[in-house]
Short mmCIF file of C-alpha atoms and ligand atoms in Angstrom, two decimals:
data_model
loop_
_atom_site.label_atom_id
_atom_site.label_comp_id
_atom_site.label_asym_id
_atom_site.label_seq_id
_atom_site.Cartn_x
_atom_site.Cartn_y
_atom_site.Cartn_z
CA MET B 69 -33.73 59.66 149.45
CA GLN B 70 -31.31 58.12 152.46
CA ALA B 71 -28.01 59.58 152.68
CA SER B 72 -25.18 57.11 151.46
CA PRO B 73 -23.25 55.46 154.27
CA PHE B 74 -19.96 55.37 152.29
CA SER B 75 -16.87 57.09 152.20
CA PRO B 76 -13.95 57.50 150.30
CA LEU B 77 -11.49 54.65 150.91
CA ALA B 78 -8.62 55.25 153.22
CA LEU B 79 -5.75 53.02 152.37
CA ARG B 80 -2.78 52.30 154.68
CA TYR B 81 -0.34 54.17 152.53
CA PRO B 82 -0.78 57.17 150.39
CA SER B 83 -0.26 56.95 146.75
CA SER B 84 2.16 58.93 144.59
CA PHE B 85 -0.03 58.36 141.47
CA PRO B 86 -3.00 60.84 140.52
CA TYR B 87 -5.49 58.10 141.14
CA LEU B 88 -5.46 54.57 143.37
CA VAL B 89 -3.55 51.66 141.96
CA PHE B 90 -4.04 48.42 142.85
CA ALA B 91 -2.07 45.89 141.24
CA GLY B 92 -0.38 42.09 141.66
CA PRO B 93 -0.80 38.84 139.94
CA CYS B 94 -3.93 36.93 139.45
CA SER B 95 -2.59 34.08 141.64
CA ALA B 96 0.28 33.69 144.10
CA GLU B 97 1.82 30.91 142.68
CA THR B 98 5.38 30.48 144.45
CA GLN B 99 6.54 32.60 147.08
CA GLU B 100 9.28 33.40 144.75
CA GLN B 101 6.93 34.91 142.31
CA THR B 102 4.71 36.88 144.40
CA TYR B 103 7.44 38.52 146.12
CA ALA B 104 9.42 39.30 143.32
CA THR B 105 6.32 40.62 141.79
CA ALA B 106 5.64 42.92 144.90
CA LYS B 107 8.95 44.04 144.83
CA ALA B 108 9.15 45.25 141.20
CA LEU B 109 5.75 46.97 141.92
CA ARG B 110 6.93 48.51 145.26
CA ALA B 111 10.03 50.08 143.33
CA GLY B 112 7.68 51.78 140.89
CA GLY B 113 5.45 53.27 143.51
CA VAL B 114 2.81 50.66 144.01
CA ARG B 115 1.88 50.11 147.62
CA PHE B 116 -1.33 48.42 147.23
CA PHE B 117 -0.88 44.76 146.12
CA ARG B 118 -3.20 41.86 145.28
CA ALA B 119 -2.59 38.07 144.89
CA SER B 120 -5.19 35.50 145.05
CA LEU B 121 -4.67 32.40 147.20
CA TRP B 122 -8.22 30.67 146.73
CA LYS B 123 -9.13 30.86 143.11
CA PRO B 124 -12.77 30.34 141.97
CA ARG B 125 -12.90 28.23 138.74
CA THR B 126 -15.28 27.69 136.42
CA ARG B 127 -14.19 24.00 135.73
CA PRO B 128 -12.46 21.59 137.93
CA GLY B 129 -8.87 20.62 136.82
CA SER B 130 -7.40 24.02 136.74
CA PHE B 131 -5.12 25.53 139.12
CA GLU B 132 -7.45 26.56 142.40
CA GLY B 133 -4.83 28.51 144.02
CA VAL B 134 -2.31 27.35 146.90
CA GLY B 135 -4.88 28.41 149.49
CA ARG B 136 -3.42 29.02 153.20
CA GLU B 137 0.08 28.01 152.30
CA GLY B 138 0.35 31.40 150.93
CA LEU B 139 -0.73 33.43 153.59
CA PRO B 140 2.44 33.91 155.39
CA TRP B 141 3.91 34.71 151.82
CA LEU B 142 1.44 37.58 151.77
CA ARG B 143 2.05 38.85 155.63
CA ARG B 144 5.97 39.01 154.67
CA ILE B 145 5.39 41.42 151.57
CA GLU B 146 3.32 43.61 153.99
CA GLU B 147 6.00 43.39 156.58
CA GLU B 148 8.94 43.75 154.63
CA LEU B 149 8.04 45.98 151.53
CA GLY B 150 5.62 48.22 153.41
CA MET B 151 2.60 47.27 151.23
CA GLN B 152 -1.17 46.83 151.74
CA VAL B 153 -1.76 43.08 150.60
CA ALA B 154 -5.25 42.10 149.70
CA THR B 155 -6.35 38.58 148.91
CA GLU B 156 -10.00 36.93 147.65
CA VAL B 157 -12.38 35.69 150.55
CA ALA B 158 -15.08 33.87 149.71
CA SER B 159 -16.01 31.74 152.85
CA ALA B 160 -15.98 32.65 156.67
CA SER B 161 -13.16 29.99 156.93
CA HIS B 162 -11.30 31.66 154.16
CA VAL B 163 -11.64 35.10 156.53
CA GLU B 164 -10.80 33.48 159.85
CA GLU B 165 -7.57 31.93 158.60
CA ALA B 166 -6.54 35.11 156.92
CA LEU B 167 -7.24 37.14 159.83
CA ARG B 168 -5.22 34.67 162.07
CA ALA B 169 -2.27 35.20 159.60
CA GLY B 170 -2.47 38.92 160.24
CA LEU B 171 -4.12 40.00 157.08
CA ASN B 172 -6.78 42.62 157.07
CA THR B 173 -7.45 43.63 153.54
CA PHE B 174 -9.50 41.36 151.33
CA TRP B 175 -11.68 41.56 148.31
CA ILE B 176 -15.22 39.58 147.19
CA GLY B 177 -15.05 38.21 143.94
CA ALA B 178 -17.59 38.00 141.45
CA ARG B 179 -19.00 34.91 141.79
CA THR B 180 -19.34 35.48 145.36
CA THR B 181 -21.19 38.91 145.15
CA THR B 182 -23.94 36.93 143.21
CA SER B 183 -25.22 35.13 146.22
CA PRO B 184 -26.49 36.78 149.12
CA PHE B 185 -26.04 33.87 151.31
CA ALA B 186 -22.45 33.81 150.83
CA VAL B 187 -22.13 37.54 151.31
CA ALA B 188 -24.04 37.42 154.34
CA GLU B 189 -21.83 34.56 155.89
CA LEU B 190 -18.53 36.85 154.95
CA ALA B 191 -20.07 39.92 156.34
CA GLU B 192 -20.67 37.90 159.66
CA ALA B 193 -17.26 36.71 159.86
CA LEU B 194 -15.92 40.13 159.09
CA SER B 195 -18.07 41.78 161.58
CA GLY B 196 -16.22 43.79 164.53
CA GLU B 197 -12.70 43.35 162.60
CA ASP B 198 -10.58 46.03 161.71
CA VAL B 199 -10.78 45.17 157.98
CA THR B 200 -10.70 46.65 154.58
CA VAL B 201 -13.05 45.20 151.92
CA LEU B 202 -13.45 45.62 148.28
CA VAL B 203 -16.35 44.15 146.64
CA LYS B 204 -16.36 43.30 142.71
CA ASN B 205 -19.41 43.61 140.87
CA PRO B 206 -21.83 40.26 140.59
CA LEU B 207 -21.20 38.30 137.27
CA ASN B 208 -24.91 39.26 136.17
CA PRO B 209 -25.49 42.79 135.51
CA ASP B 210 -27.48 43.35 138.41
CA ILE B 211 -27.04 46.73 140.36
CA GLU B 212 -29.04 45.57 143.41
CA LEU B 213 -26.90 42.69 144.35
CA TRP B 214 -23.51 44.66 144.13
CA GLU B 215 -25.03 47.71 146.08
CA GLY B 216 -26.70 45.03 148.49
CA ALA B 217 -23.42 43.45 149.02
CA LEU B 218 -21.83 46.93 149.81
CA LEU B 219 -24.60 47.95 152.28
CA ARG B 220 -24.49 44.19 153.97
CA LEU B 221 -20.99 44.67 154.94
CA LYS B 222 -21.36 48.39 156.11
CA SER B 223 -24.36 47.06 158.19
CA ALA B 224 -21.76 44.55 159.75
CA GLY B 225 -19.56 47.38 160.84
CA VAL B 226 -17.12 47.30 158.18
CA ASP B 227 -16.21 50.78 157.56
CA ARG B 228 -13.45 50.86 154.98
CA ILE B 229 -15.09 49.56 151.80
CA ALA B 230 -14.67 50.14 148.13
CA ALA B 231 -15.91 48.69 144.93
CA ILE B 232 -14.54 47.21 141.82
CA HIS B 233 -15.80 46.94 138.50
CA ARG B 234 -14.87 44.18 136.68
CA GLY B 235 -17.54 43.91 134.09
CA PHE B 236 -20.54 41.45 133.42
CA SER B 237 -20.90 37.81 131.97
CA THR B 238 -22.76 37.43 128.64
CA TYR B 239 -23.67 34.49 126.73
CA GLY B 240 -21.11 33.93 123.63
CA LYS B 241 -17.85 35.81 122.95
CA GLY B 242 -18.00 39.67 122.65
CA PHE B 243 -15.26 42.17 122.30
CA TYR B 244 -14.68 42.02 125.88
CA ARG B 245 -14.13 39.01 128.30
CA ASN B 246 -16.78 40.67 130.48
CA ALA B 247 -18.92 43.49 129.03
CA PRO B 248 -18.37 47.07 130.74
CA LEU B 249 -21.72 48.18 130.75
CA TRP B 250 -20.63 51.33 132.08
CA GLN B 251 -23.85 52.33 132.92
CA ILE B 252 -24.16 50.21 136.33
CA PRO B 253 -20.94 51.70 137.87
CA ILE B 254 -22.23 54.78 136.87
CA GLU B 255 -25.81 54.25 138.69
CA LEU B 256 -23.70 52.85 141.52
CA ARG B 257 -21.63 56.19 141.86
CA ARG B 258 -24.99 58.35 141.45
CA ARG B 259 -26.27 56.54 144.55
CA HIS B 260 -23.18 56.44 146.35
CA PRO B 261 -21.13 59.68 145.11
CA ALA B 262 -18.40 58.99 147.80
CA LEU B 263 -17.79 55.53 147.36
CA THR B 264 -14.73 54.63 145.83
CA ILE B 265 -14.97 52.68 142.82
CA LEU B 266 -12.06 51.05 140.93
CA VAL B 267 -12.03 49.77 137.43
CA ASP B 268 -10.60 46.33 136.64
CA PRO B 269 -9.41 46.64 133.00
CA SER B 270 -7.90 43.17 133.30
CA HIS B 271 -10.92 41.20 133.83
CA ILE B 272 -12.95 43.55 131.71
CA SER B 273 -11.04 42.98 128.57
CA GLY B 274 -9.57 39.74 129.19
CA ARG B 275 -6.59 40.86 126.84
CA ARG B 276 -3.51 42.69 127.72
CA ASP B 277 -3.48 44.85 124.67
CA LEU B 278 -6.85 46.23 125.65
CA VAL B 279 -5.80 46.93 129.21
CA PRO B 280 -4.79 50.35 128.45
CA LEU B 281 -7.68 51.27 126.43
CA VAL B 282 -10.19 50.16 129.39
CA SER B 283 -7.91 51.78 131.91
CA ARG B 284 -8.17 54.98 130.04
CA ILE B 285 -12.19 54.93 129.37
CA GLY B 286 -12.42 54.00 133.10
CA LEU B 287 -10.25 57.09 134.38
CA GLU B 288 -12.00 59.56 131.76
CA MET B 289 -15.25 58.66 133.60
CA ASN B 290 -13.92 59.68 136.78
CA PHE B 291 -13.58 56.46 138.64
CA SER B 292 -11.38 56.33 141.54
CA GLY B 293 -8.43 54.25 140.25
CA LEU B 294 -7.56 50.92 138.76
CA MET B 295 -7.11 47.16 139.66
CA VAL B 296 -4.72 45.90 137.14
CA GLU B 297 -3.24 42.00 137.29
CA THR B 298 0.46 42.04 136.94
CA HIS B 299 2.75 39.36 136.52
CA LEU B 300 6.78 39.20 136.10
CA GLN B 301 5.98 36.79 133.02
CA PRO B 302 2.44 37.20 132.15
CA ASP B 303 2.62 34.32 129.72
CA GLU B 304 3.78 31.78 132.18
CA ALA B 305 1.10 32.76 134.79
CA TRP B 306 -1.04 30.01 136.52
CA SER B 307 -4.27 31.86 135.74
CA ASP B 308 -5.20 34.63 133.65
CA ALA B 309 -2.10 34.61 131.48
CA ALA B 310 -3.53 36.56 128.63
CA GLN B 311 -4.63 39.47 130.68
CA GLN B 312 -1.56 40.20 132.86
CA LEU B 313 0.94 42.91 132.06
CA THR B 314 4.59 43.09 133.53
CA PRO B 315 5.08 45.98 136.11
CA GLU B 316 7.13 47.79 133.30
CA ALA B 317 4.00 47.84 131.10
CA LEU B 318 1.82 49.12 134.21
CA PHE B 319 4.26 51.92 134.58
CA GLN B 320 4.17 52.68 130.98
CA LEU B 321 0.27 52.77 131.15
CA ILE B 322 0.24 55.06 134.15
CA ALA B 323 2.77 57.50 132.60
CA GLU B 324 0.68 57.61 129.68
CA LEU B 325 -2.70 58.21 131.66
CA ASP B 326 -1.89 61.36 133.62
CA ILE B 327 -5.32 61.92 134.15
CA ARG B 328 -6.26 64.23 137.13
CA PRO B 329 -9.92 64.79 137.38
CA ALA B 330 -10.16 66.62 140.31
CA SER B 331 -8.00 69.83 138.86
CA LEU B 332 -9.72 69.53 135.56
CA ALA B 333 -13.04 69.51 136.79
CA ASP B 334 -13.14 73.21 138.04
CA SER B 335 -11.21 74.87 135.32
CA PRO B 336 -12.96 78.38 134.11
CA GLN B 337 -12.88 76.86 130.70
CA LEU B 338 -14.60 73.80 131.14
CA ARG B 339 -17.26 75.75 133.12
CA GLY B 340 -17.83 78.01 130.15
CA LEU B 341 -18.04 74.96 127.93
CA ARG B 342 -20.50 72.96 130.03
CA SER B 343 -22.82 75.92 130.08
CA GLU B 344 -22.88 75.99 126.46
CA ILE B 345 -23.74 72.27 126.58
CA ASP B 346 -26.51 72.87 128.88
CA GLU B 347 -27.88 75.79 126.64
CA LEU B 348 -27.82 73.49 123.94
CA ASP B 349 -29.59 70.67 125.69
CA ARG B 350 -32.39 73.01 126.78
CA LYS B 351 -32.75 73.75 122.81
CA LEU B 352 -32.92 69.90 122.13
CA LEU B 353 -35.59 69.34 124.76
CA HIS B 354 -37.47 72.23 123.20
CA LEU B 355 -37.18 70.85 119.81
CA LEU B 356 -38.29 67.24 120.96
CA GLN B 357 -41.16 68.78 122.56
CA GLU B 358 -42.29 70.54 119.27
CA ARG B 359 -41.84 67.43 117.42
CA MET B 360 -43.97 65.34 119.91
CA LYS B 361 -46.69 67.84 119.26
CA VAL B 362 -46.69 67.57 115.06
CA SER B 363 -46.26 63.69 115.96
CA GLU B 364 -49.45 63.84 117.68
CA ARG B 365 -51.59 65.79 115.19
CA ILE B 366 -50.19 62.95 112.67
CA GLY B 367 -51.46 60.45 114.97
CA ALA B 368 -54.99 62.21 114.92
CA ILE B 369 -55.35 62.43 111.30
CA LYS B 370 -54.35 58.64 111.15
CA ALA B 371 -56.85 57.66 113.56
CA GLU B 372 -59.71 59.74 111.80
CA SER B 373 -58.75 57.72 108.15
CA HIS B 374 -58.32 54.49 110.13
CA LEU B 375 -54.73 54.37 108.73
CA PRO B 376 -51.85 51.98 110.97
CA ILE B 377 -49.62 54.06 113.01
CA VAL B 378 -46.42 52.53 111.70
CA GLN B 379 -45.63 52.99 108.32
CA PRO B 380 -42.71 50.87 107.67
CA GLU B 381 -41.89 52.60 104.22
CA ARG B 382 -41.96 56.15 105.66
CA TYR B 383 -39.99 55.01 108.59
CA ARG B 384 -37.23 53.34 106.49
CA ALA B 385 -37.05 56.33 104.53
CA LEU B 386 -36.92 58.86 107.41
CA ILE B 387 -33.91 56.83 108.96
CA GLU B 388 -32.03 56.74 105.62
CA ASP B 389 -32.55 60.36 105.15
CA ARG B 390 -31.44 61.29 108.78
CA LEU B 391 -28.47 59.10 108.25
CA SER B 392 -27.08 60.58 105.19
CA GLU B 393 -27.50 64.15 106.60
CA GLY B 394 -25.73 63.31 109.62
CA ARG B 395 -23.12 61.72 107.95
CA LEU B 396 -22.48 64.99 106.35
CA LEU B 397 -22.31 66.51 109.67
CA GLY B 398 -19.68 63.87 111.00
CA LEU B 399 -21.93 62.25 113.37
CA ASP B 400 -21.74 58.80 114.35
CA GLU B 401 -24.08 56.21 112.33
CA GLY B 402 -24.50 53.84 115.07
CA PHE B 403 -25.64 56.84 117.50
CA LEU B 404 -28.02 58.43 115.26
CA ARG B 405 -29.75 55.03 114.16
CA GLU B 406 -30.17 54.34 117.99
CA LEU B 407 -31.35 58.00 118.67
CA PHE B 408 -34.09 58.32 115.74
CA SER B 409 -35.18 54.74 116.71
CA SER B 410 -35.76 56.02 120.19
CA ILE B 411 -37.31 59.19 118.96
CA HIS B 412 -39.68 57.05 116.53
CA GLU B 413 -40.58 54.70 119.30
CA ALA B 414 -41.79 57.54 121.44
CA SER B 415 -43.73 59.10 118.74
CA VAL B 416 -45.42 55.90 118.02
CA HIS B 417 -46.16 55.67 121.63
CA THR B 418 -47.72 59.06 121.78
CA GLN B 419 -50.10 58.28 118.93
CA HIS B 420 -51.05 55.15 120.58
CA THR B 421 -52.05 56.66 123.83
CA ASP B 422 -53.60 59.42 122.06
CA THR B 423 -55.98 57.50 120.07
CA LYS B 424 -57.25 55.38 122.87
C1 PEP N 761 -9.56 38.08 140.25
O1 PEP N 761 -9.45 39.09 140.57
O2 PEP N 761 -8.44 37.29 139.93
C2 PEP N 761 -10.71 37.16 139.92
C3 PEP N 761 -11.11 36.03 140.16
O3 PEP N 761 -11.80 38.06 139.68
P1 PEP N 761 -13.49 38.02 139.65
O4 PEP N 761 -14.16 37.85 140.80
O5 PEP N 761 -13.55 39.60 138.79
O6 PEP N 761 -13.70 37.11 138.12
MN1 MN N 762 -7.57 36.92 137.65
#
């Protein structure tokens, strides 16, 4: 396996929070709104600010951003408030105009990461520049596109790179605006252990009341920090009004989420519990092996007697029995249903291969 080329993201200013906090409005609407939001965030200790100038909108007719007009607004925030300010770029001309205005921190939005042509164009425009780039996951749950975009930027010579997990589009309305599918950022981290991955609870949840929950899940999974959309008057926001928090709500959320993964990871108590888990998993594996062996013997008998492998009545009774026993043990029913249907599927598979 090739070594990962990524290292932890170095920001211009150190953070006073236990994890990385990147916050600001979905869109820069007016100079006053953008500056006042930044000022309120800075007063609470946030030094990494976001605001979109160019807004990718699904349908025409909604607010498409103030565009280049807002570039000096963002630059002023950097200079006067001592913040690092990022905006979304989706084309080479966005990059060129932003660089000319003195900005050098950008993110690539989910719609853009989906297109390797667009990412290649951005990588070329950013190549050789002293920039920081955060890459949101693509809209569709394809880790290769996400990793590909990160690697393409790295190969173009961009060294300060991080990823943002903002969830994935699905058909129909689900609980979340964008399904988190945590296994995807977890796999990205497995491939690139040092890569900084932020969680964007705003775009995942789409609803302000769910932002604290998604933030907690993300931090408990040990991701590097949060990207939270913040607006002084969220209900009045020109884009993503339902999901933005006031700066005060963000500070409250941070105060309630005092999760310090690094210090916890090494406590002797945790190490002890982890070895208990390792031992239990070993026992589980042996039990599964035993169960498979019995299942193979059943398979051989069925083959001899020309019986079909799957017996729906027996399967139904087995699941019902395991669920009621599990319920008594306080185990989650959905989890047990999935677990036993996977075990059953694997048994059926061994019986098929055995009788060939
Ligand atoms: C945003 O961050 O405001 C944005 C448009 O996000 P995404 O690309 O994740 O939809
Ligand atoms: Mn937004």
